[in-house]
């Protein structure tokens, strides 16, 4: 009997660089592992507040380490990820709530676009260092990935809808129920039980519990070595 795909819920926030790393690895492994990947945009600020956590960069030594760590990781994961100079201002003053609501609206209307629009926003923030907080930025990102104008405008109008806010709150609450304290959170449902993993550095362990091979962060290359 063929093994059924394992449901993996991926809770993430665009503001989180480690979410970007983990997101791309999971996308690369969709055709390597037998998994059913469900993307769930959550609000990192809400998770941090509810769990009593603080952003790493608020603690000076953590901030210094994170900047150095991400320089290594962007090369290892082969992902364009350079921290913008205004990241702390963005986190503390503007936040990611509008971006997360936009992603949630896409999830409601056209979930098949959620992967590509999430990537487009990450590239705007961590590669191009352009805005990810304003409606025009979301419109440009949507146009980049080819969302039809009618759907795109509908999703933009839904940013402040009650349905959108409720969905985002539900995903955030779901993450908190699994014990979230930051982003990303990866939840693999194995034999009826959730296995929870935090961050972008637990893929070897995730592969172990899935009984699948870990071929490195870029499997289409490392698998040939």
PDB file of C-alpha atoms in Angstrom:
ATOM      1  CA  UNK A   1       0.000   0.000   0.000  1.00  0.00           C
ATOM      2  CA  UNK A   2       1.346   3.412  -0.987  1.00  0.00           C
ATOM      3  CA  UNK A   3       2.170   5.750   1.855  1.00  0.00           C
ATOM      4  CA  UNK A   4      -0.327   8.592   2.245  1.00  0.00           C
ATOM      5  CA  UNK A   5       1.075  12.127   2.086  1.00  0.00           C
ATOM      6  CA  UNK A   6       1.852  13.666   5.470  1.00  0.00           C
ATOM      7  CA  UNK A   7       0.109  16.974   6.112  1.00  0.00           C
ATOM      8  CA  UNK A   8       2.598  19.705   6.948  1.00  0.00           C
ATOM      9  CA  UNK A   9       1.307  23.059   8.140  1.00  0.00           C
ATOM     10  CA  UNK A  10       3.750  25.912   7.643  1.00  0.00           C
ATOM     11  CA  UNK A  11       3.071  28.955   9.819  1.00  0.00           C
ATOM     12  CA  UNK A  12       5.024  31.986   8.649  1.00  0.00           C
ATOM     13  CA  UNK A  13       5.325  35.745   8.477  1.00  0.00           C
ATOM     14  CA  UNK A  14       6.944  37.700   5.628  1.00  0.00           C
ATOM     15  CA  UNK A  15       8.908  39.791   8.130  1.00  0.00           C
ATOM     16  CA  UNK A  16      10.795  36.681   9.285  1.00  0.00           C
ATOM     17  CA  UNK A  17      13.965  35.872   7.284  1.00  0.00           C
ATOM     18  CA  UNK A  18      14.121  32.390   8.791  1.00  0.00           C
ATOM     19  CA  UNK A  19      10.592  31.795   7.516  1.00  0.00           C
ATOM     20  CA  UNK A  20      11.859  32.605   4.023  1.00  0.00           C
ATOM     21  CA  UNK A  21      14.634  30.026   4.310  1.00  0.00           C
ATOM     22  CA  UNK A  22      12.316  27.301   5.613  1.00  0.00           C
ATOM     23  CA  UNK A  23       9.646  28.133   3.036  1.00  0.00           C
ATOM     24  CA  UNK A  24      11.996  27.611   0.107  1.00  0.00           C
ATOM     25  CA  UNK A  25      13.329  24.322   1.478  1.00  0.00           C
ATOM     26  CA  UNK A  26       9.818  22.949   1.929  1.00  0.00           C
ATOM     27  CA  UNK A  27       8.897  24.023  -1.595  1.00  0.00           C
ATOM     28  CA  UNK A  28      11.981  22.226  -2.925  1.00  0.00           C
ATOM     29  CA  UNK A  29      11.037  19.060  -1.064  1.00  0.00           C
ATOM     30  CA  UNK A  30       7.406  18.897  -2.217  1.00  0.00           C
ATOM     31  CA  UNK A  31       8.490  16.557  -5.016  1.00  0.00           C
ATOM     32  CA  UNK A  32      11.093  14.713  -2.941  1.00  0.00           C
ATOM     33  CA  UNK A  33       9.086  13.853   0.180  1.00  0.00           C
ATOM     34  CA  UNK A  34       5.535  12.518   0.218  1.00  0.00           C
ATOM     35  CA  UNK A  35       3.955  15.551   1.879  1.00  0.00           C
ATOM     36  CA  UNK A  36       0.896  17.759   1.553  1.00  0.00           C
ATOM     37  CA  UNK A  37       2.158  21.270   2.307  1.00  0.00           C
ATOM     38  CA  UNK A  38      -0.349  23.800   3.652  1.00  0.00           C
ATOM     39  CA  UNK A  39       0.847  27.403   3.879  1.00  0.00           C
ATOM     40  CA  UNK A  40      -0.639  29.371   6.777  1.00  0.00           C
ATOM     41  CA  UNK A  41       0.190  33.069   7.036  1.00  0.00           C
ATOM     42  CA  UNK A  42       0.158  34.118  10.691  1.00  0.00           C
ATOM     43  CA  UNK A  43       0.910  37.356  12.508  1.00  0.00           C
ATOM     44  CA  UNK A  44       4.332  37.084  14.117  1.00  0.00           C
ATOM     45  CA  UNK A  45       3.722  40.141  16.266  1.00  0.00           C
ATOM     46  CA  UNK A  46       0.677  38.469  17.785  1.00  0.00           C
ATOM     47  CA  UNK A  47       2.593  35.256  18.435  1.00  0.00           C
ATOM     48  CA  UNK A  48       5.471  37.135  20.070  1.00  0.00           C
ATOM     49  CA  UNK A  49       3.115  39.121  22.299  1.00  0.00           C
ATOM     50  CA  UNK A  50       0.989  36.142  23.333  1.00  0.00           C
ATOM     51  CA  UNK A  51       4.017  33.943  24.047  1.00  0.00           C
ATOM     52  CA  UNK A  52       5.983  36.646  25.887  1.00  0.00           C
ATOM     53  CA  UNK A  53       8.821  36.526  23.357  1.00  0.00           C
ATOM     54  CA  UNK A  54      10.827  39.441  21.882  1.00  0.00           C
ATOM     55  CA  UNK A  55      12.394  39.941  18.435  1.00  0.00           C
ATOM     56  CA  UNK A  56      16.022  38.717  18.347  1.00  0.00           C
ATOM     57  CA  UNK A  57      17.314  42.099  17.211  1.00  0.00           C
ATOM     58  CA  UNK A  58      15.917  43.755  20.364  1.00  0.00           C
ATOM     59  CA  UNK A  59      18.745  42.047  22.253  1.00  0.00           C
ATOM     60  CA  UNK A  60      21.969  43.570  20.811  1.00  0.00           C
ATOM     61  CA  UNK A  61      24.044  40.377  20.879  1.00  0.00           C
ATOM     62  CA  UNK A  62      21.240  38.398  19.259  1.00  0.00           C
ATOM     63  CA  UNK A  63      20.907  41.035  16.562  1.00  0.00           C
ATOM     64  CA  UNK A  64      24.633  40.922  15.792  1.00  0.00           C
ATOM     65  CA  UNK A  65      24.580  37.130  15.662  1.00  0.00           C
ATOM     66  CA  UNK A  66      21.494  37.030  13.450  1.00  0.00           C
ATOM     67  CA  UNK A  67      23.051  39.386  10.881  1.00  0.00           C
ATOM     68  CA  UNK A  68      26.184  37.211  10.669  1.00  0.00           C
ATOM     69  CA  UNK A  69      24.187  33.997  10.692  1.00  0.00           C
ATOM     70  CA  UNK A  70      21.986  35.060   7.807  1.00  0.00           C
ATOM     71  CA  UNK A  71      25.003  35.900   5.651  1.00  0.00           C
ATOM     72  CA  UNK A  72      26.116  32.284   5.977  1.00  0.00           C
ATOM     73  CA  UNK A  73      22.645  30.873   5.555  1.00  0.00           C
ATOM     74  CA  UNK A  74      21.775  32.766   2.379  1.00  0.00           C
ATOM     75  CA  UNK A  75      24.769  31.129   0.709  1.00  0.00           C
ATOM     76  CA  UNK A  76      24.124  27.682   2.191  1.00  0.00           C
ATOM     77  CA  UNK A  77      20.422  27.717   1.272  1.00  0.00           C
ATOM     78  CA  UNK A  78      21.108  29.456  -2.080  1.00  0.00           C
ATOM     79  CA  UNK A  79      18.455  32.066  -1.388  1.00  0.00           C
ATOM     80  CA  UNK A  80      18.843  35.826  -2.028  1.00  0.00           C
ATOM     81  CA  UNK A  81      18.536  37.154   1.510  1.00  0.00           C
ATOM     82  CA  UNK A  82      20.240  40.353   2.593  1.00  0.00           C
ATOM     83  CA  UNK A  83      18.929  42.150   5.673  1.00  0.00           C
ATOM     84  CA  UNK A  84      17.766  45.697   4.786  1.00  0.00           C
ATOM     85  CA  UNK A  85      19.132  48.511   6.930  1.00  0.00           C
ATOM     86  CA  UNK A  86      15.640  49.557   7.990  1.00  0.00           C
ATOM     87  CA  UNK A  87      14.469  46.108   9.108  1.00  0.00           C
ATOM     88  CA  UNK A  88      14.233  47.008  12.799  1.00  0.00           C
ATOM     89  CA  UNK A  89      12.273  50.158  11.971  1.00  0.00           C
ATOM     90  CA  UNK A  90       9.967  48.083   9.800  1.00  0.00           C
ATOM     91  CA  UNK A  91       9.472  45.497  12.552  1.00  0.00           C
ATOM     92  CA  UNK A  92       8.936  47.965  15.385  1.00  0.00           C
ATOM     93  CA  UNK A  93       7.042  50.753  13.608  1.00  0.00           C
ATOM     94  CA  UNK A  94       5.231  49.462  10.518  1.00  0.00           C
ATOM     95  CA  UNK A  95       5.037  45.723  11.085  1.00  0.00           C
ATOM     96  CA  UNK A  96       3.796  43.077   8.700  1.00  0.00           C
ATOM     97  CA  UNK A  97       0.069  43.130   9.431  1.00  0.00           C
ATOM     98  CA  UNK A  98      -0.971  44.523   6.030  1.00  0.00           C
ATOM     99  CA  UNK A  99       1.265  42.075   4.172  1.00  0.00           C
ATOM    100  CA  UNK A 100      -0.087  39.160   6.196  1.00  0.00           C
ATOM    101  CA  UNK A 101      -3.655  40.273   5.594  1.00  0.00           C
ATOM    102  CA  UNK A 102      -2.945  40.505   1.866  1.00  0.00           C
ATOM    103  CA  UNK A 103      -1.527  36.978   1.872  1.00  0.00           C
ATOM    104  CA  UNK A 104      -4.572  35.829   3.814  1.00  0.00           C
ATOM    105  CA  UNK A 105      -6.880  37.431   1.244  1.00  0.00           C
ATOM    106  CA  UNK A 106      -4.995  35.550  -1.483  1.00  0.00           C
ATOM    107  CA  UNK A 107      -5.373  32.360   0.577  1.00  0.00           C
ATOM    108  CA  UNK A 108      -9.131  32.928   0.701  1.00  0.00           C
ATOM    109  CA  UNK A 109      -9.634  33.890  -2.945  1.00  0.00           C
ATOM    110  CA  UNK A 110      -6.901  32.102  -4.913  1.00  0.00           C
ATOM    111  CA  UNK A 111      -4.787  29.827  -2.693  1.00  0.00           C
ATOM    112  CA  UNK A 112      -2.953  28.509  -5.749  1.00  0.00           C
ATOM    113  CA  UNK A 113      -1.153  31.887  -5.848  1.00  0.00           C
ATOM    114  CA  UNK A 114      -0.089  31.816  -2.191  1.00  0.00           C
ATOM    115  CA  UNK A 115       3.322  30.247  -2.812  1.00  0.00           C
ATOM    116  CA  UNK A 116       4.346  32.628  -5.578  1.00  0.00           C
ATOM    117  CA  UNK A 117       2.983  35.792  -3.937  1.00  0.00           C
ATOM    118  CA  UNK A 118       4.724  34.942  -0.653  1.00  0.00           C
ATOM    119  CA  UNK A 119       7.991  34.524  -2.529  1.00  0.00           C
ATOM    120  CA  UNK A 120       7.421  37.775  -4.411  1.00  0.00           C
ATOM    121  CA  UNK A 121       7.024  39.699  -1.148  1.00  0.00           C
ATOM    122  CA  UNK A 122      10.092  38.058   0.392  1.00  0.00           C
ATOM    123  CA  UNK A 123      12.117  39.034  -2.676  1.00  0.00           C
ATOM    124  CA  UNK A 124      10.896  42.606  -2.420  1.00  0.00           C
ATOM    125  CA  UNK A 125      11.993  42.793   1.212  1.00  0.00           C
ATOM    126  CA  UNK A 126      15.179  40.731   1.316  1.00  0.00           C
ATOM    127  CA  UNK A 127      16.549  41.047  -2.225  1.00  0.00           C
ATOM    128  CA  UNK A 128      15.289  44.352  -3.620  1.00  0.00           C
ATOM    129  CA  UNK A 129      14.806  46.136  -0.268  1.00  0.00           C
ATOM    130  CA  UNK A 130      11.532  47.676  -1.399  1.00  0.00           C
ATOM    131  CA  UNK A 131       8.303  48.293   0.462  1.00  0.00           C
ATOM    132  CA  UNK A 132       6.118  45.430   1.719  1.00  0.00           C
ATOM    133  CA  UNK A 133       3.635  47.480   3.751  1.00  0.00           C
ATOM    134  CA  UNK A 134       1.621  49.533   1.261  1.00  0.00           C
ATOM    135  CA  UNK A 135      -1.175  48.558  -1.113  1.00  0.00           C
ATOM    136  CA  UNK A 136       0.749  49.670  -4.190  1.00  0.00           C
ATOM    137  CA  UNK A 137       3.585  47.343  -3.231  1.00  0.00           C
ATOM    138  CA  UNK A 138       1.162  44.412  -3.006  1.00  0.00           C
ATOM    139  CA  UNK A 139      -0.284  45.388  -6.373  1.00  0.00           C
ATOM    140  CA  UNK A 140       3.185  45.411  -7.951  1.00  0.00           C
ATOM    141  CA  UNK A 141       4.012  42.031  -6.398  1.00  0.00           C
ATOM    142  CA  UNK A 142       0.757  40.565  -7.687  1.00  0.00           C
ATOM    143  CA  UNK A 143       1.384  41.910 -11.170  1.00  0.00           C
ATOM    144  CA  UNK A 144       4.883  40.421 -11.115  1.00  0.00           C
ATOM    145  CA  UNK A 145       3.545  36.894 -10.639  1.00  0.00           C
ATOM    146  CA  UNK A 146       0.689  37.323 -13.110  1.00  0.00           C
ATOM    147  CA  UNK A 147      -2.410  37.488 -10.912  1.00  0.00           C
ATOM    148  CA  UNK A 148      -5.264  38.652 -13.107  1.00  0.00           C
ATOM    149  CA  UNK A 149      -6.224  42.296 -12.426  1.00  0.00           C
ATOM    150  CA  UNK A 150      -9.763  41.542 -11.223  1.00  0.00           C
ATOM    151  CA  UNK A 151      -8.619  38.980  -8.649  1.00  0.00           C
ATOM    152  CA  UNK A 152      -5.742  41.173  -7.534  1.00  0.00           C
ATOM    153  CA  UNK A 153      -7.929  44.211  -6.932  1.00  0.00           C
ATOM    154  CA  UNK A 154     -10.468  42.076  -5.084  1.00  0.00           C
ATOM    155  CA  UNK A 155      -7.767  40.752  -2.768  1.00  0.00           C
ATOM    156  CA  UNK A 156      -6.424  44.252  -2.168  1.00  0.00           C
ATOM    157  CA  UNK A 157      -9.897  45.419  -1.165  1.00  0.00           C
ATOM    158  CA  UNK A 158     -10.204  42.459   1.203  1.00  0.00           C
ATOM    159  CA  UNK A 159      -7.213  43.503   3.334  1.00  0.00           C
ATOM    160  CA  UNK A 160      -9.456  45.161   5.915  1.00  0.00           C
ATOM    161  CA  UNK A 161     -12.435  42.792   5.600  1.00  0.00           C
ATOM    162  CA  UNK A 162     -13.656  40.994   8.708  1.00  0.00           C
ATOM    163  CA  UNK A 163     -13.330  37.614   6.964  1.00  0.00           C
ATOM    164  CA  UNK A 164      -9.657  38.265   6.193  1.00  0.00           C
ATOM    165  CA  UNK A 165      -8.916  39.405   9.734  1.00  0.00           C
ATOM    166  CA  UNK A 166     -10.699  36.377  11.168  1.00  0.00           C
ATOM    167  CA  UNK A 167      -8.744  33.941   8.962  1.00  0.00           C
ATOM    168  CA  UNK A 168      -5.421  35.538   9.916  1.00  0.00           C
ATOM    169  CA  UNK A 169      -6.389  35.458  13.589  1.00  0.00           C
ATOM    170  CA  UNK A 170      -7.398  31.816  13.265  1.00  0.00           C
ATOM    171  CA  UNK A 171      -4.075  30.825  11.747  1.00  0.00           C
ATOM    172  CA  UNK A 172      -2.248  32.790  14.445  1.00  0.00           C
ATOM    173  CA  UNK A 173      -4.314  31.099  17.153  1.00  0.00           C
ATOM    174  CA  UNK A 174      -3.664  27.710  15.539  1.00  0.00           C
ATOM    175  CA  UNK A 175       0.073  28.334  15.725  1.00  0.00           C
ATOM    176  CA  UNK A 176      -0.189  29.374  19.372  1.00  0.00           C
ATOM    177  CA  UNK A 177      -2.123  26.207  20.184  1.00  0.00           C
ATOM    178  CA  UNK A 178       0.825  24.223  18.815  1.00  0.00           C
ATOM    179  CA  UNK A 179       3.100  26.188  21.153  1.00  0.00           C
ATOM    180  CA  UNK A 180       4.402  28.842  18.754  1.00  0.00           C
ATOM    181  CA  UNK A 181       6.742  31.502  20.127  1.00  0.00           C
ATOM    182  CA  UNK A 182       8.213  32.758  16.852  1.00  0.00           C
ATOM    183  CA  UNK A 183       8.428  32.005  13.154  1.00  0.00           C
ATOM    184  CA  UNK A 184       8.452  29.790  11.292  1.00  0.00           C
ATOM    185  CA  UNK A 185       6.584  26.891  12.879  1.00  0.00           C
ATOM    186  CA  UNK A 186       6.396  23.614  10.975  1.00  0.00           C
ATOM    187  CA  UNK A 187       3.772  21.104  12.093  1.00  0.00           C
ATOM    188  CA  UNK A 188       3.919  17.599  10.618  1.00  0.00           C
ATOM    189  CA  UNK A 189       0.876  15.432  11.308  1.00  0.00           C
ATOM    190  CA  UNK A 190       2.303  11.946  11.697  1.00  0.00           C
ATOM    191  CA  UNK A 191       0.024   9.039  12.610  1.00  0.00           C
ATOM    192  CA  UNK A 192      -2.576  11.425  13.959  1.00  0.00           C
ATOM    193  CA  UNK A 193      -0.163  13.367  16.157  1.00  0.00           C
ATOM    194  CA  UNK A 194       1.346  16.799  15.471  1.00  0.00           C
ATOM    195  CA  UNK A 195       5.137  16.989  15.487  1.00  0.00           C
ATOM    196  CA  UNK A 196       6.198  20.615  15.931  1.00  0.00           C
ATOM    197  CA  UNK A 197       9.457  22.125  14.679  1.00  0.00           C
ATOM    198  CA  UNK A 198      10.620  25.721  15.098  1.00  0.00           C
ATOM    199  CA  UNK A 199      12.901  27.584  12.735  1.00  0.00           C
ATOM    200  CA  UNK A 200      14.805  26.681   9.587  1.00  0.00           C
ATOM    201  CA  UNK A 201      17.412  24.344  11.081  1.00  0.00           C
ATOM    202  CA  UNK A 202      15.405  21.241  11.969  1.00  0.00           C
ATOM    203  CA  UNK A 203      15.047  19.641   8.564  1.00  0.00           C
ATOM    204  CA  UNK A 204      17.254  16.658   9.334  1.00  0.00           C
ATOM    205  CA  UNK A 205      15.031  15.874  12.311  1.00  0.00           C
ATOM    206  CA  UNK A 206      11.880  16.509  10.266  1.00  0.00           C
ATOM    207  CA  UNK A 207      13.160  14.081   7.623  1.00  0.00           C
ATOM    208  CA  UNK A 208      13.805  11.514  10.355  1.00  0.00           C
ATOM    209  CA  UNK A 209      10.272  11.627  11.739  1.00  0.00           C
ATOM    210  CA  UNK A 210       8.865  11.574   8.198  1.00  0.00           C
ATOM    211  CA  UNK A 211      11.070   8.580   7.379  1.00  0.00           C
ATOM    212  CA  UNK A 212      12.273  10.464   4.314  1.00  0.00           C
ATOM    213  CA  UNK A 213      15.782  11.304   3.051  1.00  0.00           C
ATOM    214  CA  UNK A 214      17.449  14.624   3.875  1.00  0.00           C
ATOM    215  CA  UNK A 215      19.446  15.663   0.815  1.00  0.00           C
ATOM    216  CA  UNK A 216      20.514  19.105   1.947  1.00  0.00           C
ATOM    217  CA  UNK A 217      18.808  22.468   1.426  1.00  0.00           C
ATOM    218  CA  UNK A 218      19.019  22.248  -2.380  1.00  0.00           C
ATOM    219  CA  UNK A 219      18.099  18.600  -3.120  1.00  0.00           C
ATOM    220  CA  UNK A 220      18.182  18.804  -6.882  1.00  0.00           C
ATOM    221  CA  UNK A 221      21.920  19.453  -6.647  1.00  0.00           C
ATOM    222  CA  UNK A 222      23.054  17.740  -3.461  1.00  0.00           C
ATOM    223  CA  UNK A 223      21.203  14.534  -4.310  1.00  0.00           C
ATOM    224  CA  UNK A 224      23.648  14.000  -7.211  1.00  0.00           C
ATOM    225  CA  UNK A 225      26.764  14.159  -5.038  1.00  0.00           C
TER     226      UNK A 225
END
